[in-house]
């Protein structure tokens, strides 16, 4: 019997939503935390560093190497390379909870070191799918943390990949499910940030409201499970108990059902293929009504933009991600209305030169160019108000 791997844990994005929950789960499981990376020095980082005195600390922003508290002195390093070094700690399980495409280089560094990457940073696959796939051929392994992908992974366990008919990714539908396109013109960032079922960081919460998060998850599923886009479907399931499903060629459908609590997929990522007791109770299905509906692709065009970019391949999904980051920021600071997020992304993708990335630089170049185009589209949107 192969028990669960007891690798030490490195947490990238240690002060974010996923990072904090990962540390909580690792502490409960008694797993040593040997590395903590964050974007900035903060009270949260100082606190978690004090609780894990043996962990090496990396802070991505190189400009913050001054006035350090004694709890950090002597074991902290600064700059993006310091984060890559933590990702490469030999034999570690690297939980990547970094937000945005900044998570891609550490994923590649961890795989290059032969490490297992527990991936919560979906942008690693959205921006750099071809690079991550090439890295996996040389070593390391990738396991899902995202609740939908953890569900699919668990449904696929013990199954022959050739018998999979389709993956069905569930979506909560976000706070604006059922609204019309006209109604969405006037929604505020505060309304968009109030997600009905999941507690997450601000960018992913806005991405959930536009369904761009679901588009990213379709792309993520494509790379994680090697399934073509025409066999990955999205279904809206507002209760968020069914975390995703797999349909097989004999008509059998398997689903994973649980509370909408990220600590559950995080724990499974750390204990797989074994399981350990957990404080979150199972969902009692008695008396509950679970509903499933088709997403409204006209009101939420980001979903279709994601499929289109995925089918185009190459750098198109990196462009999708970069444009979305710029557009979401512009919505959050009040520069553009909610429906303009999709318009900015569409305009950025439109006519963007197609190419196959063979290096991180290729992805970063596309990312830079996409941000430039997206900012121009944001300015045009803002001047139309
Ligand atoms: Mg998800």
Coordinates of C-alpha atoms and ligand atoms in Angstrom, one line a residue:
X1 CA 0.0 0.0 0.0
X2 CA 1.4 3.3 -1.0
X3 CA 0.7 5.8 1.8
X4 CA 0.4 9.5 1.3
X5 CA 3.7 11.2 0.4
X6 CA 5.0 13.1 3.4
X7 CA 7.0 15.7 1.5
X8 CA 7.7 19.0 3.3
X9 CA 5.6 21.8 2.0
X10 CA 6.6 25.1 0.3
X11 CA 3.8 27.6 0.1
X12 CA 4.0 30.3 -2.6
X13 CA 1.5 33.1 -2.1
X14 CA 1.6 32.4 1.6
X15 CA -0.4 35.4 2.7
X16 CA -3.2 35.0 0.1
X17 CA -6.5 33.2 0.5
X18 CA -5.1 29.8 -0.8
X19 CA -1.8 30.2 1.1
X20 CA -3.3 30.9 4.4
X21 CA -5.7 27.9 4.1
X22 CA -2.8 25.7 2.9
X23 CA -0.8 26.6 6.0
X24 CA -3.8 25.9 8.2
X25 CA -4.2 22.4 6.6
X26 CA -0.5 21.7 6.7
X27 CA -0.3 22.5 10.4
X28 CA -3.3 20.3 11.1
X29 CA -1.8 17.4 9.2
X30 CA 1.5 17.9 10.9
X31 CA 3.4 18.5 7.6
X32 CA 6.6 20.6 7.9
X33 CA 6.4 23.9 6.1
X34 CA 9.9 24.6 4.8
X35 CA 9.3 27.6 2.6
X36 CA 7.0 30.6 2.5
X37 CA 6.9 33.1 -0.3
X38 CA 4.9 36.3 -0.6
X39 CA 4.8 39.4 -2.8
X40 CA 5.5 41.8 0.1
X41 CA 6.5 42.0 3.7
X42 CA 3.3 42.3 5.7
X43 CA 2.1 41.6 9.2
X44 CA 0.5 38.4 7.9
X45 CA 3.8 37.2 6.6
X46 CA 5.6 38.1 9.8
X47 CA 3.0 36.2 11.8
X48 CA 3.1 33.0 9.7
X49 CA 6.9 33.2 9.6
X50 CA 7.0 33.4 13.4
X51 CA 4.8 30.2 13.6
X52 CA 7.2 28.4 11.3
X53 CA 10.7 29.3 12.5
X54 CA 12.5 26.8 10.3
X55 CA 10.9 28.0 7.0
X56 CA 12.9 29.9 4.5
X57 CA 11.2 33.1 3.5
X58 CA 11.1 34.7 0.0
X59 CA 9.6 38.1 -0.8
X60 CA 9.2 38.8 -4.5
X61 CA 9.5 42.6 -4.3
X62 CA 13.2 43.4 -4.0
X63 CA 12.6 47.0 -2.7
X64 CA 11.5 45.9 0.7
X65 CA 14.8 44.6 2.2
X66 CA 14.9 47.1 5.1
X67 CA 13.6 47.5 8.6
X68 CA 13.0 43.8 9.1
X69 CA 11.7 42.4 12.3
X70 CA 14.0 40.0 14.1
X71 CA 11.7 37.0 13.3
X72 CA 12.6 37.3 9.6
X73 CA 16.3 38.3 9.8
X74 CA 18.8 35.7 8.6
X75 CA 16.3 33.5 6.6
X76 CA 14.7 35.9 4.2
X77 CA 15.7 36.6 0.6
X78 CA 14.3 39.2 -1.9
X79 CA 13.4 39.3 -5.5
X80 CA 11.7 36.9 -8.0
X81 CA 14.8 34.6 -8.0
X82 CA 14.3 34.0 -4.3
X83 CA 10.8 32.7 -5.0
X84 CA 12.2 30.4 -7.7
X85 CA 14.8 29.1 -5.2
X86 CA 12.1 28.1 -2.7
X87 CA 10.1 26.4 -5.5
X88 CA 13.2 24.3 -6.2
X89 CA 13.8 23.0 -2.6
X90 CA 14.5 19.3 -3.3
X91 CA 11.7 16.9 -2.5
X92 CA 9.2 19.5 -1.6
X93 CA 5.5 19.6 -2.5
X94 CA 5.1 23.2 -3.8
X95 CA 1.7 24.6 -3.3
X96 CA 1.4 27.5 -5.8
X97 CA -1.2 29.9 -4.6
X98 CA 0.3 33.0 -6.3
X99 CA -2.3 35.2 -8.1
X100 CA -1.8 35.9 -11.8
X101 CA 0.8 35.0 -14.4
X102 CA 3.6 35.7 -11.9
X103 CA 2.9 32.1 -10.8
X104 CA 4.2 30.6 -14.0
X105 CA 8.0 30.9 -13.5
X106 CA 7.8 29.3 -10.0
X107 CA 5.7 26.4 -11.4
X108 CA 8.4 25.8 -14.1
X109 CA 11.2 26.1 -11.5
X110 CA 9.5 23.5 -9.3
X111 CA 9.0 21.1 -12.1
X112 CA 12.6 21.6 -13.3
X113 CA 13.7 20.5 -9.8
X114 CA 11.5 17.4 -10.2
X115 CA 9.1 18.6 -7.5
X116 CA 5.4 17.9 -7.1
X117 CA 3.4 21.1 -7.8
X118 CA 0.0 21.4 -6.1
X119 CA -1.4 24.0 -8.5
X120 CA -3.9 26.6 -7.3
X121 CA -2.3 29.2 -9.7
X122 CA -4.4 28.4 -12.8
X123 CA -2.6 31.1 -14.8
X124 CA 0.4 28.8 -14.9
X125 CA -1.6 26.7 -17.4
X126 CA -3.6 29.5 -18.9
X127 CA -0.6 31.6 -19.7
X128 CA 2.0 28.8 -20.1
X129 CA 0.2 25.6 -20.8
X130 CA 2.6 24.5 -23.6
X131 CA 5.7 25.3 -21.4
X132 CA 4.3 23.4 -18.4
X133 CA 3.5 20.4 -20.6
X134 CA 7.0 20.4 -22.0
X135 CA 8.5 20.8 -18.5
X136 CA 6.4 17.8 -17.3
X137 CA 8.0 15.6 -19.9
X138 CA 11.4 16.3 -18.3
X139 CA 10.2 15.7 -14.7
X140 CA 8.1 16.7 -11.7
X141 CA 4.4 16.3 -11.4
X142 CA 1.3 18.5 -11.3
X143 CA -1.7 17.9 -9.1
X144 CA -4.8 20.1 -9.0
X145 CA -5.9 22.3 -6.0
X146 CA -8.7 24.1 -7.8
X147 CA -12.0 22.5 -6.4
X148 CA -13.3 21.6 -9.9
X149 CA -10.1 20.0 -11.0
X150 CA -9.6 18.2 -7.7
X151 CA -13.1 16.8 -8.3
X152 CA -12.4 15.7 -11.8
X153 CA -9.1 14.2 -10.7
X154 CA -10.9 12.2 -8.0
X155 CA -13.5 11.0 -10.5
X156 CA -10.8 9.9 -12.9
X157 CA -8.9 7.9 -10.3
X158 CA -8.7 4.2 -11.3
X159 CA -10.3 4.9 -14.7
X160 CA -9.0 4.4 -18.2
X161 CA -8.5 7.8 -19.9
X162 CA -9.8 6.3 -23.2
X163 CA -13.2 5.7 -21.6
X164 CA -13.8 9.4 -20.7
X165 CA -16.6 10.9 -22.8
X166 CA -16.5 14.4 -21.4
X167 CA -15.6 16.5 -18.4
X168 CA -18.4 18.7 -16.9
X169 CA -17.0 21.6 -15.0
X170 CA -19.5 23.2 -12.6
X171 CA -19.8 27.0 -12.1
X172 CA -21.7 28.8 -9.3
X173 CA -22.8 31.4 -11.9
X174 CA -21.4 34.1 -9.7
X175 CA -23.3 37.0 -8.1
X176 CA -24.9 38.2 -11.5
X177 CA -26.5 34.9 -12.6
X178 CA -29.9 35.6 -14.2
X179 CA -29.1 39.3 -14.9
X180 CA -29.5 40.9 -18.3
X181 CA -26.7 42.6 -20.3
X182 CA -28.3 46.0 -19.6
X183 CA -28.5 45.4 -15.9
X184 CA -24.8 44.5 -15.9
X185 CA -23.9 48.0 -17.3
X186 CA -24.4 49.5 -13.9
X187 CA -23.2 46.9 -11.4
X188 CA -20.5 48.1 -9.0
X189 CA -17.2 46.5 -7.9
X190 CA -18.7 46.0 -4.4
X191 CA -21.6 44.0 -5.9
X192 CA -19.2 42.0 -8.0
X193 CA -17.0 41.2 -5.0
X194 CA -19.9 39.7 -3.0
X195 CA -19.6 36.1 -4.2
X196 CA -22.6 33.9 -3.2
X197 CA -20.8 30.7 -2.2
X198 CA -17.0 30.9 -2.3
X199 CA -14.6 33.1 -0.3
X200 CA -11.7 34.1 -2.5
X201 CA -9.3 36.9 -3.4
X202 CA -10.6 40.0 -5.4
X203 CA -9.4 39.2 -8.9
X204 CA -10.7 35.6 -8.9
X205 CA -14.0 36.9 -7.5
X206 CA -14.5 39.3 -10.4
X207 CA -13.4 36.6 -12.8
X208 CA -16.2 34.4 -11.2
X209 CA -18.7 37.2 -11.9
X210 CA -17.7 37.4 -15.6
X211 CA -17.3 33.6 -15.9
X212 CA -13.7 34.3 -17.1
X213 CA -12.7 32.1 -14.1
X214 CA -14.7 29.3 -15.6
X215 CA -13.0 29.9 -19.0
X216 CA -9.6 29.7 -17.3
X217 CA -10.7 26.4 -15.6
X218 CA -11.7 24.9 -18.9
X219 CA -8.3 25.7 -20.2
X220 CA -6.7 24.4 -17.0
X221 CA -8.7 21.1 -17.4
X222 CA -7.6 20.8 -21.0
X223 CA -3.9 20.8 -19.9
X224 CA -4.3 18.9 -16.7
X225 CA -6.3 16.0 -18.1
X226 CA -5.3 16.1 -21.9
X227 CA -8.9 16.4 -23.0
X228 CA -9.8 18.4 -26.1
X229 CA -12.0 21.5 -25.7
X230 CA -15.0 20.0 -27.5
X231 CA -15.2 17.4 -24.7
X232 CA -15.2 19.9 -21.8
X233 CA -18.5 21.4 -20.9
X234 CA -19.6 24.0 -18.3
X235 CA -22.8 23.7 -16.3
X236 CA -24.1 26.3 -13.8
X237 CA -24.8 24.8 -10.4
X238 CA -25.5 27.6 -8.0
X239 CA -25.4 25.5 -4.8
X240 CA -21.7 24.7 -5.4
X241 CA -21.9 21.3 -3.7
X242 CA -21.1 19.3 -6.9
X243 CA -17.6 20.4 -7.6
X244 CA -17.5 18.8 -11.1
X245 CA -18.3 15.6 -13.0
X246 CA -16.9 13.1 -15.5
X247 CA -19.1 11.3 -18.0
X248 CA -17.8 8.0 -19.3
X249 CA -18.6 6.2 -22.6
X250 CA -21.0 3.8 -21.0
X251 CA -23.2 6.7 -19.8
X252 CA -21.9 6.6 -16.2
X253 CA -21.4 10.0 -14.6
X254 CA -19.2 10.3 -11.5
X255 CA -19.3 13.5 -9.4
X256 CA -17.5 14.7 -6.4
X257 CA -19.8 16.3 -3.8
X258 CA -18.7 18.4 -0.8
X259 CA -19.0 21.7 1.0
X260 CA -17.7 24.8 -0.8
X261 CA -14.6 24.9 1.3
X262 CA -11.1 25.2 -0.3
X263 CA -9.5 23.4 2.6
X264 CA -10.9 20.2 1.3
X265 CA -9.2 20.1 -2.1
X266 CA -6.1 21.5 -0.5
X267 CA -6.0 18.7 2.1
X268 CA -6.5 16.1 -0.6
X269 CA -3.7 17.6 -2.6
X270 CA -1.4 17.1 0.5
X271 CA -2.7 13.6 1.4
X272 CA -3.4 11.9 -2.0
X273 CA -3.8 9.1 -2.8
X274 CA -4.6 8.7 0.9
X275 CA -7.2 10.5 2.9
X276 CA -7.1 11.9 6.4
X277 CA -9.9 13.0 8.8
X278 CA -10.9 16.7 8.3
X279 CA -13.0 19.1 10.4
X280 CA -15.3 20.1 7.5
X281 CA -18.4 17.9 7.6
X282 CA -19.6 16.1 4.6
X283 CA -22.6 17.6 2.8
X284 CA -25.9 16.0 3.9
X285 CA -27.9 15.8 0.7
X286 CA -31.2 15.0 2.4
X287 CA -33.7 17.8 1.8
X288 CA -31.4 19.7 -0.5
X289 CA -32.3 20.7 -4.1
X290 CA -29.4 20.7 -6.5
X291 CA -30.0 22.5 -9.8
X292 CA -28.0 22.6 -13.0
X293 CA -28.5 25.0 -15.9
X294 CA -26.7 26.1 -19.1
X295 CA -24.5 29.2 -18.7
X296 CA -25.8 32.3 -20.5
X297 CA -23.0 32.8 -23.1
X298 CA -24.5 36.0 -24.5
X299 CA -24.6 37.8 -21.2
X300 CA -21.3 36.4 -20.1
X301 CA -19.1 36.4 -23.3
X302 CA -15.9 35.7 -21.4
X303 CA -16.7 32.0 -21.3
X304 CA -16.8 31.8 -25.1
X305 CA -13.7 34.0 -25.4
X306 CA -11.9 31.4 -23.3
X307 CA -12.9 28.5 -25.5
X308 CA -11.9 30.5 -28.6
X309 CA -8.5 31.3 -27.1
X310 CA -8.0 27.7 -26.0
X311 CA -8.8 26.4 -29.5
X312 CA -6.4 28.9 -31.0
X313 CA -3.7 27.7 -28.7
X314 CA -0.2 29.1 -28.7
X315 CA 0.1 32.4 -26.9
X316 CA -3.7 33.1 -27.3
X317 CA -4.6 32.0 -23.7
X318 CA -1.6 34.0 -22.3
X319 CA -3.1 37.0 -24.1
X320 CA -6.5 36.2 -22.7
X321 CA -5.1 36.2 -19.2
X322 CA -3.1 39.4 -19.5
X323 CA -6.0 41.3 -21.1
X324 CA -8.3 40.1 -18.3
X325 CA -5.9 41.2 -15.6
X326 CA -5.8 44.7 -17.0
X327 CA -9.5 44.9 -17.6
X328 CA -10.4 43.6 -14.1
X329 CA -8.1 46.2 -12.5
X330 CA -9.8 48.9 -14.6
X331 CA -13.2 47.7 -13.5
X332 CA -12.1 47.6 -9.8
X333 CA -10.8 51.1 -9.8
X334 CA -14.0 52.4 -11.5
X335 CA -12.4 53.2 -14.9
X336 CA -14.7 50.9 -17.0
X337 CA -18.1 49.3 -16.5
X338 CA -18.5 45.5 -15.9
X339 CA -19.4 44.4 -19.4
X340 CA -16.4 46.3 -20.8
X341 CA -14.1 43.6 -19.2
X342 CA -15.2 41.2 -22.0
X343 CA -14.9 43.9 -24.7
X344 CA -11.4 44.8 -23.6
X345 CA -10.4 41.1 -23.7
X346 CA -12.0 40.5 -27.1
X347 CA -10.3 43.6 -28.6
X348 CA -7.0 42.5 -27.2
X349 CA -7.3 39.0 -28.7
X350 CA -8.6 40.3 -32.0
X351 CA -5.8 40.1 -34.6
X352 CA -3.2 39.3 -32.0
X353 CA -0.4 37.5 -33.9
X354 CA -0.5 33.7 -33.4
X355 CA 2.6 32.0 -32.3
X356 CA 3.7 28.9 -30.4
X357 CA 5.7 29.8 -27.2
X358 CA 8.9 27.8 -26.8
X359 CA 10.3 29.8 -23.8
X360 CA 9.2 31.8 -20.9
X361 CA 10.4 34.9 -22.8
X362 CA 7.9 34.1 -25.6
X363 CA 5.1 34.1 -23.0
X364 CA 6.3 37.2 -21.2
X365 CA 6.6 39.0 -24.6
X366 CA 3.0 38.1 -25.5
X367 CA 1.9 39.1 -22.0
X368 CA 3.5 42.5 -22.3
X369 CA 2.1 43.2 -25.7
X370 CA -1.3 42.1 -24.6
X371 CA -1.3 44.4 -21.6
X372 CA -0.3 47.3 -23.9
X373 CA -3.2 46.6 -26.2
X374 CA -5.6 46.0 -23.3
X375 CA -4.7 49.4 -21.7
X376 CA -5.4 51.1 -25.1
X377 CA -8.8 49.3 -25.2
X378 CA -9.4 50.4 -21.5
X379 CA -8.7 54.0 -22.5
X380 CA -11.1 53.8 -25.4
X381 CA -13.8 52.3 -23.2
X382 CA -13.2 55.0 -20.5
X383 CA -13.5 57.8 -23.0
X384 CA -16.9 56.5 -24.2
X385 CA -18.5 56.9 -20.8
Ligands
LIG1 MG1 -12.5 26.9 -9.1

